[in-house]
Amino acid sequence: MKTPNKSNKNKEVNDFINKRTLSVAPMLDWTDRHYRYMARVITRNAWLYTEMINANAIIHGNSDKLLAYHPQEQPIALQLGGSDPAALAQAAKIAAGYAYNEINLNCGCPSPRVQQGAFGACLMREVALVAQCLNAMQEAVSIPVTIKHRIGLDKETAYQPLADFVGTLREQTACRVFIVHARNAWLEGLSPKDNRDIPPLRYDYVYRLKQEFPDLEIILNGGVTTNEQISQHLQYVDGVMVGREAYHNPMLMRSWDAEFYGSRQPAVEYDALVEQLINYTQQQLAEPDNSLRHMARHYLGLMHGLQGARQWRRMLSDATLLKNNDAGLIATAWQAVTNSSISQSVSI
Ligand SMILES: Cc1cc2nc3c(=O)[nH]c(=O)nc-3n(C[C@H](O)[C@H](O)[C@H](O)COP(=O)(O)O)c2cc1C
């Protein structure tokens, strides 16, 4: 586990880590360290983002529990939630001690709870405060401080307010990486889930940002489900961030290193991946507070598209089987997949 690093090697790490051509989105309750470990076995190069963590939770809570991660997870970005520049700076400083490669500020979450705390998407109405937050964070750490935001709020559909938001931050802060979820956040009347589906996607707005601010690193997010779509978007922007599809169908990431990072390493094979997950799960189960259920839930989508995917999911979500906390269940579920594939003559 990555624990605080007193000699702070973050700068060195950042000198040779990859571009953000591809990244896995921050997703509360989903992109925890167990999911991220699995994603890292599948892609060596894509950036991984933590779930959003409230700055005050880091300052007042158990920072090891919130921030420690497997060293293999790098490049990894921590996403912070908050709107108090001093608190965000303090949390960023604590996080930098864990050798994160980037700190990201959430300006895209529309949930009522987050709005009550006056952060997330509603910060898009307060660009001066966002600038203060980013500057305070950047003063506290030497790693890049970045932002993730929407293309607008509520029923505002014009491009210019978005360009003004980005342009102001470009002028007033050192932030050079903008991750743009290409749909508005509707702050009233829609659940967070609906806010990821109902406001229309406007990829053209994100492309236009890159055209008008060529010196900024513009990362497009929202609704991307195939590698063909990724290739299309990369003609217009610097990077693509994938959320739900990378969670529900993690093997989507299997070709990313070769296709988008020019890696010559062969893509991970299913059996090698399963073996690594069994070893990892076994190690984790030896630590207090970890349960098989917590880890296995992230593995459910791994066999997506294969014969036997249903048996895999069924076994790894069976409460009675999971209760034994035996990582051998993963091997048994994998056996069911291979048996099923053999009987269907499908090569995996
Ligand atoms: C379960 C879930 C939790 C999410 N939590 C966060 C979060 O903590 N921070 C954030 O910026 N976005 C969060 N998002 C939004 C995603 O980062 C992403 O912007 C959104 O899902 C659109 O990308 P996609 O269409 O590729 O999924 C979450 C999305 C989901 C599905």
Coordinates of C-alpha atoms and ligand atoms in Angstrom, one line a residue:
M1 CA 0.0 0.0 0.0
K2 CA 1.1 3.5 -0.8
T3 CA 1.5 5.4 2.5
P4 CA 2.8 8.9 3.1
N5 CA 6.0 9.6 1.3
K6 CA 8.1 12.0 3.3
S7 CA 10.8 12.6 0.6
N8 CA 8.0 13.5 -1.8
K9 CA 9.1 12.0 -5.1
N10 CA 5.9 13.2 -6.9
K11 CA 7.7 15.6 -9.2
E12 CA 10.1 12.9 -10.4
V13 CA 7.2 10.5 -11.0
N14 CA 5.4 13.1 -13.0
D15 CA 8.3 13.6 -15.2
F16 CA 7.9 10.3 -16.9
I17 CA 4.3 9.2 -16.5
N18 CA 2.0 9.0 -19.4
K19 CA -0.2 11.4 -21.2
R20 CA -3.8 11.5 -20.2
T21 CA -4.8 10.1 -23.6
L22 CA -7.2 7.8 -21.8
S23 CA -8.5 7.8 -18.3
V24 CA -11.1 6.1 -16.1
A25 CA -13.5 8.5 -14.6
P26 CA -13.9 9.2 -10.9
M27 CA -17.0 7.3 -9.7
L28 CA -18.2 7.3 -6.2
D29 CA -18.4 3.8 -4.6
W30 CA -17.1 2.3 -7.9
T31 CA -13.6 3.4 -8.5
D32 CA -12.3 2.4 -5.1
R33 CA -8.8 0.9 -4.8
H34 CA -10.0 -2.6 -5.6
Y35 CA -11.6 -1.6 -8.9
R36 CA -8.5 0.5 -9.7
Y37 CA -6.1 -2.4 -9.1
M38 CA -8.1 -4.5 -11.5
A39 CA -8.2 -1.7 -14.1
R40 CA -4.4 -1.3 -13.7
V41 CA -3.8 -5.0 -14.5
I42 CA -5.9 -4.5 -17.7
T43 CA -4.3 -1.2 -18.8
R44 CA -0.8 -0.2 -17.8
N45 CA -1.1 3.3 -19.2
A46 CA -4.5 4.9 -18.7
W47 CA -4.9 7.3 -15.8
L48 CA -7.1 6.2 -12.9
Y49 CA -9.2 8.6 -10.9
T50 CA -10.3 8.0 -7.3
E51 CA -13.8 8.5 -6.2
M52 CA -14.5 12.1 -5.1
I53 CA -13.3 12.6 -1.5
N54 CA -14.5 15.5 0.5
A55 CA -11.5 17.7 1.6
N56 CA -12.8 17.9 5.1
A57 CA -13.0 14.1 5.4
I58 CA -9.3 13.9 4.6
I59 CA -8.4 16.6 7.0
H60 CA -10.5 15.3 9.9
G61 CA -10.7 11.6 9.1
N62 CA -8.4 8.6 8.7
S63 CA -6.3 9.7 5.8
D64 CA -4.6 6.3 5.4
K65 CA -8.0 4.7 4.9
L66 CA -9.1 7.3 2.4
L67 CA -5.9 7.8 0.5
A68 CA -3.6 4.8 0.6
Y69 CA -3.5 2.7 -2.6
H70 CA -1.5 0.0 -4.3
P71 CA 1.7 1.4 -5.7
Q72 CA 0.9 -0.3 -9.0
E73 CA -2.1 2.0 -9.5
Q74 CA 0.0 5.0 -10.7
P75 CA -0.6 7.1 -12.7
I76 CA -3.4 8.0 -10.3
A77 CA -5.3 11.2 -9.7
L78 CA -7.2 12.1 -6.5
Q79 CA -10.4 13.9 -7.0
L80 CA -11.4 16.3 -4.2
G81 CA -14.7 17.8 -3.4
G82 CA -15.0 21.1 -1.6
S83 CA -15.2 24.9 -2.0
D84 CA -13.1 26.2 0.8
P85 CA -9.7 27.1 -0.6
A86 CA -7.8 26.6 2.6
A87 CA -9.4 23.2 3.3
L88 CA -8.8 22.1 -0.3
A89 CA -5.2 23.2 0.0
Q90 CA -4.7 21.3 3.2
A91 CA -6.3 18.1 1.8
A92 CA -4.2 18.4 -1.4
K93 CA -1.0 18.7 0.7
I94 CA -1.9 15.6 2.7
A95 CA -2.7 13.7 -0.5
A96 CA 0.5 14.8 -2.2
G97 CA 2.3 13.0 0.6
Y98 CA 0.8 9.7 -0.7
A99 CA 2.5 10.3 -4.1
Y100 CA -0.6 11.0 -6.1
N101 CA 0.2 12.2 -9.6
E102 CA -2.5 14.8 -9.9
I103 CA -5.2 16.4 -7.8
N104 CA -8.5 17.1 -9.5
L105 CA -11.3 19.5 -8.3
N106 CA -14.8 18.3 -8.8
C107 CA -17.0 21.0 -10.4
G108 CA -19.4 18.6 -12.1
C109 CA -21.3 16.7 -9.4
P110 CA -25.0 17.7 -9.3
S111 CA -26.1 15.7 -6.3
P112 CA -28.4 17.6 -3.8
R113 CA -26.1 16.6 -1.0
V114 CA -23.1 18.1 -2.7
Q115 CA -25.0 21.2 -3.6
Q116 CA -25.9 21.7 0.0
G117 CA -22.2 21.7 0.7
A118 CA -21.9 24.4 -2.0
F119 CA -19.5 22.5 -4.2
G120 CA -19.5 20.2 -7.2
A121 CA -21.4 21.5 -10.3
C122 CA -22.8 24.5 -8.6
L123 CA -19.3 25.9 -8.5
M124 CA -19.5 26.6 -12.2
R125 CA -21.6 29.7 -11.2
E126 CA -18.6 31.0 -9.1
V127 CA -15.6 31.1 -11.3
A128 CA -13.7 33.5 -9.0
L129 CA -14.1 31.0 -6.1
V130 CA -13.0 28.1 -8.3
A131 CA -9.9 30.1 -9.3
Q132 CA -9.2 30.7 -5.6
C133 CA -9.6 27.0 -4.9
L134 CA -7.3 25.9 -7.7
N135 CA -4.7 28.5 -6.8
A136 CA -4.7 27.5 -3.2
M137 CA -4.4 23.8 -4.1
Q138 CA -1.6 24.5 -6.6
E139 CA 0.3 26.6 -4.1
A140 CA 0.2 23.6 -1.7
V141 CA 1.5 21.0 -4.0
S142 CA 4.0 20.5 -6.9
I143 CA 1.9 18.0 -8.9
P144 CA -0.7 19.2 -11.4
V145 CA -4.0 20.5 -10.1
T146 CA -6.8 19.9 -12.7
I147 CA -10.5 20.4 -12.9
K148 CA -13.5 18.3 -14.0
H149 CA -16.6 20.2 -14.9
R150 CA -19.8 20.2 -17.1
I151 CA -20.5 22.2 -20.3
G152 CA -23.1 24.2 -18.4
L153 CA -25.8 24.4 -15.8
D154 CA -29.5 23.9 -16.0
K155 CA -31.1 25.0 -19.3
E156 CA -28.2 27.3 -20.3
T157 CA -27.3 26.0 -23.8
A158 CA -25.0 28.7 -25.1
Y159 CA -21.3 27.9 -25.7
Q160 CA -20.0 31.3 -24.5
P161 CA -20.5 30.8 -20.7
L162 CA -18.5 27.6 -20.9
A163 CA -15.7 29.3 -22.9
D164 CA -15.7 32.2 -20.4
F165 CA -15.4 29.7 -17.5
V166 CA -12.5 27.9 -19.0
G167 CA -10.9 31.2 -20.3
T168 CA -11.1 32.8 -16.9
L169 CA -9.5 29.9 -15.2
R170 CA -6.8 29.7 -17.9
E171 CA -6.0 33.4 -17.2
Q172 CA -6.2 33.4 -13.4
T173 CA -4.8 30.0 -12.5
A174 CA -2.0 27.5 -13.4
C175 CA -4.6 24.8 -14.2
R176 CA -4.0 23.5 -17.7
V177 CA -6.0 20.3 -17.7
F178 CA -9.8 20.5 -18.2
I179 CA -11.8 17.4 -18.1
V180 CA -15.2 18.2 -19.6
H181 CA -18.3 16.1 -19.1
A182 CA -20.0 17.0 -22.3
R183 CA -23.5 17.6 -20.9
N184 CA -25.1 20.2 -18.6
A185 CA -25.8 19.5 -15.0
W186 CA -29.5 20.2 -14.2
L187 CA -29.3 21.2 -10.6
E188 CA -33.0 20.8 -9.9
G189 CA -35.4 18.1 -10.7
L190 CA -33.0 15.4 -11.9
S191 CA -31.3 12.7 -9.8
P192 CA -27.5 12.3 -10.2
K193 CA -28.2 9.2 -12.3
D194 CA -30.5 11.0 -14.6
N195 CA -28.0 13.9 -14.8
R196 CA -25.6 11.4 -16.5
D197 CA -28.1 10.5 -19.2
I198 CA -30.8 13.1 -19.8
P199 CA -29.1 16.4 -20.5
P200 CA -28.0 16.1 -24.1
L201 CA -24.4 15.5 -25.0
R202 CA -22.6 18.3 -26.9
Y203 CA -19.3 17.0 -28.0
D204 CA -18.9 19.9 -30.4
Y205 CA -18.6 22.3 -27.4
V206 CA -15.6 20.3 -26.1
Y207 CA -14.0 20.2 -29.5
R208 CA -14.4 23.9 -29.8
L209 CA -12.8 24.5 -26.4
K210 CA -9.7 22.7 -27.8
Q211 CA -9.7 24.8 -30.9
E212 CA -10.0 28.1 -29.0
F213 CA -7.6 27.1 -26.2
P214 CA -5.0 25.0 -28.0
D215 CA -2.5 25.3 -25.2
L216 CA -4.9 23.6 -22.7
E217 CA -5.2 19.9 -22.3
I218 CA -8.8 19.2 -23.0
I219 CA -10.2 15.8 -22.0
L220 CA -13.6 14.8 -23.2
N221 CA -16.0 12.8 -21.0
G222 CA -19.5 11.4 -21.3
G223 CA -21.3 8.6 -23.1
V224 CA -18.2 7.0 -24.6
T225 CA -18.7 3.2 -24.9
T226 CA -16.4 2.0 -27.7
N227 CA -12.8 2.2 -28.8
E228 CA -14.0 3.5 -32.2
Q229 CA -15.6 6.4 -30.5
I230 CA -12.4 7.1 -28.5
S231 CA -10.4 7.2 -31.8
Q232 CA -12.9 9.6 -33.3
H233 CA -12.8 12.0 -30.3
L234 CA -9.0 11.9 -30.2
Q235 CA -9.0 13.6 -33.6
Y236 CA -10.3 16.7 -31.8
V237 CA -9.2 16.6 -28.2
D238 CA -6.2 15.5 -26.1
G239 CA -7.8 12.7 -24.2
V240 CA -10.9 10.8 -23.5
M241 CA -12.2 9.8 -20.0
V242 CA -14.5 6.8 -19.8
G243 CA -16.7 6.1 -16.9
R244 CA -19.6 3.6 -16.8
E245 CA -18.4 1.5 -19.7
A246 CA -15.0 1.0 -18.1
Y247 CA -16.8 -0.2 -15.0
H248 CA -19.4 -2.5 -16.6
N249 CA -17.2 -3.8 -19.3
P250 CA -13.6 -3.5 -18.0
M251 CA -12.1 -5.6 -20.8
L252 CA -12.9 -2.6 -23.1
M253 CA -9.5 -1.3 -21.7
R254 CA -7.7 -4.4 -22.8
S255 CA -6.5 -3.0 -26.1
W256 CA -5.9 0.6 -24.9
D257 CA -2.1 0.2 -24.3
A258 CA -1.5 -1.1 -27.8
E259 CA -4.1 1.0 -29.6
F260 CA -3.7 4.4 -27.9
Y261 CA -0.2 4.3 -26.2
G262 CA 1.7 2.3 -28.8
S263 CA 2.7 -0.4 -26.3
R264 CA 4.2 -3.6 -27.8
Q265 CA 3.3 -5.6 -24.7
P266 CA 0.7 -8.2 -25.4
A267 CA -2.7 -7.5 -23.9
V268 CA -3.5 -9.3 -20.7
E269 CA -5.0 -12.7 -21.1
Y270 CA -8.1 -13.6 -19.2
D271 CA -6.5 -16.5 -17.3
A272 CA -3.5 -14.4 -16.3
L273 CA -5.8 -11.6 -15.2
V274 CA -8.0 -13.9 -13.1
E275 CA -4.8 -15.4 -11.5
Q276 CA -3.6 -11.9 -10.5
L277 CA -7.0 -11.0 -9.1
I278 CA -7.0 -14.2 -7.0
N279 CA -3.6 -13.4 -5.6
Y280 CA -4.6 -9.8 -4.9
T281 CA -7.9 -10.8 -3.3
Q282 CA -6.1 -13.3 -1.1
Q283 CA -3.6 -10.7 0.1
Q284 CA -6.4 -8.2 0.7
L285 CA -8.5 -10.7 2.6
A286 CA -5.6 -11.0 5.1
E287 CA -6.2 -7.4 6.1
P288 CA -8.9 -6.3 8.6
D289 CA -12.1 -4.8 7.2
N290 CA -11.8 -6.3 3.7
S291 CA -14.4 -8.8 2.5
L292 CA -14.6 -10.8 -0.7
R293 CA -18.0 -9.1 -1.4
H294 CA -16.3 -5.7 -1.5
M295 CA -13.8 -6.8 -4.1
A296 CA -15.8 -9.3 -6.1
R297 CA -18.5 -6.7 -6.9
H298 CA -16.0 -4.9 -9.1
Y299 CA -15.1 -8.1 -11.0
L300 CA -18.7 -8.8 -12.2
G301 CA -18.4 -7.2 -15.6
L302 CA -15.1 -8.8 -16.5
M303 CA -16.5 -11.6 -18.6
H304 CA -18.9 -9.3 -20.5
G305 CA -19.6 -10.7 -23.9
L306 CA -18.2 -14.2 -23.1
Q307 CA -20.2 -17.4 -22.9
G308 CA -20.4 -18.1 -19.2
A309 CA -20.5 -14.4 -18.2
R310 CA -23.8 -15.1 -16.5
Q311 CA -22.4 -17.9 -14.4
W312 CA -19.5 -15.7 -13.5
R313 CA -21.8 -12.9 -12.3
R314 CA -24.1 -15.2 -10.5
M315 CA -21.4 -16.9 -8.5
L316 CA -19.5 -13.8 -7.6
S317 CA -22.7 -12.1 -6.4
D318 CA -24.1 -15.0 -4.5
A319 CA -24.3 -13.8 -0.8
T320 CA -24.0 -17.3 0.6
L321 CA -20.8 -18.1 -1.4
L322 CA -19.3 -14.7 -0.7
K323 CA -19.8 -15.1 3.0
N324 CA -16.9 -17.6 3.2
N325 CA -14.4 -14.9 2.2
D326 CA -12.5 -17.4 0.1
A327 CA -10.8 -16.1 -3.0
G328 CA -11.0 -19.6 -4.4
L329 CA -14.6 -18.7 -5.4
I330 CA -13.0 -16.6 -8.2
A331 CA -11.2 -19.7 -9.5
T332 CA -14.4 -21.7 -9.4
A333 CA -16.3 -19.0 -11.2
W334 CA -13.6 -18.8 -13.9
Q335 CA -13.8 -22.6 -14.3
A336 CA -17.5 -22.2 -15.0
V337 CA -16.6 -19.6 -17.7
T338 CA -14.0 -21.8 -19.3
N339 CA -16.2 -24.9 -19.2
S340 CA -19.0 -23.0 -20.8
S341 CA -16.7 -21.6 -23.5
I342 CA -15.3 -25.0 -24.3
S343 CA -18.8 -26.4 -24.6
Q344 CA -19.7 -23.5 -26.9
S345 CA -16.3 -23.9 -28.8
V346 CA -15.6 -20.2 -28.2
S347 CA -12.0 -19.2 -27.8
I348 CA -11.2 -16.8 -25.0
Ligands
LIG1 C1 -21.7 5.6 -9.9 C2 -21.1 6.9 -10.4 C3 -20.4 7.7 -9.5 C4 -19.9 8.9 -10.0 N1 -19.1 9.6 -9.1 C5 -18.4 10.7 -9.6 C6 -17.5 11.4 -8.7 O1 -17.2 11.0 -7.6 N2 -16.9 12.5 -9.3 C7 -17.1 12.9 -10.6 O2 -16.5 13.9 -11.0 N3 -18.0 12.3 -11.3 C8 -18.6 11.2 -10.9 N4 -19.4 10.5 -11.7 C9 -19.5 10.9 -13.1 C10 -18.5 10.2 -14.0 O3 -17.2 10.6 -13.6 C11 -18.6 10.6 -15.5 O4 -18.5 12.0 -15.6 C12 -20.0 10.2 -16.0 O5 -20.4 8.9 -15.6 C13 -20.1 10.4 -17.5 O6 -19.1 9.5 -18.1 P1 -19.6 8.1 -18.8 O7 -20.7 8.4 -19.7 O8 -18.4 7.6 -19.5 O9 -20.0 7.2 -17.6 C14 -20.0 9.3 -11.3 C15 -20.6 8.4 -12.2 C16 -21.2 7.2 -11.7 C17 -21.9 6.3 -12.7

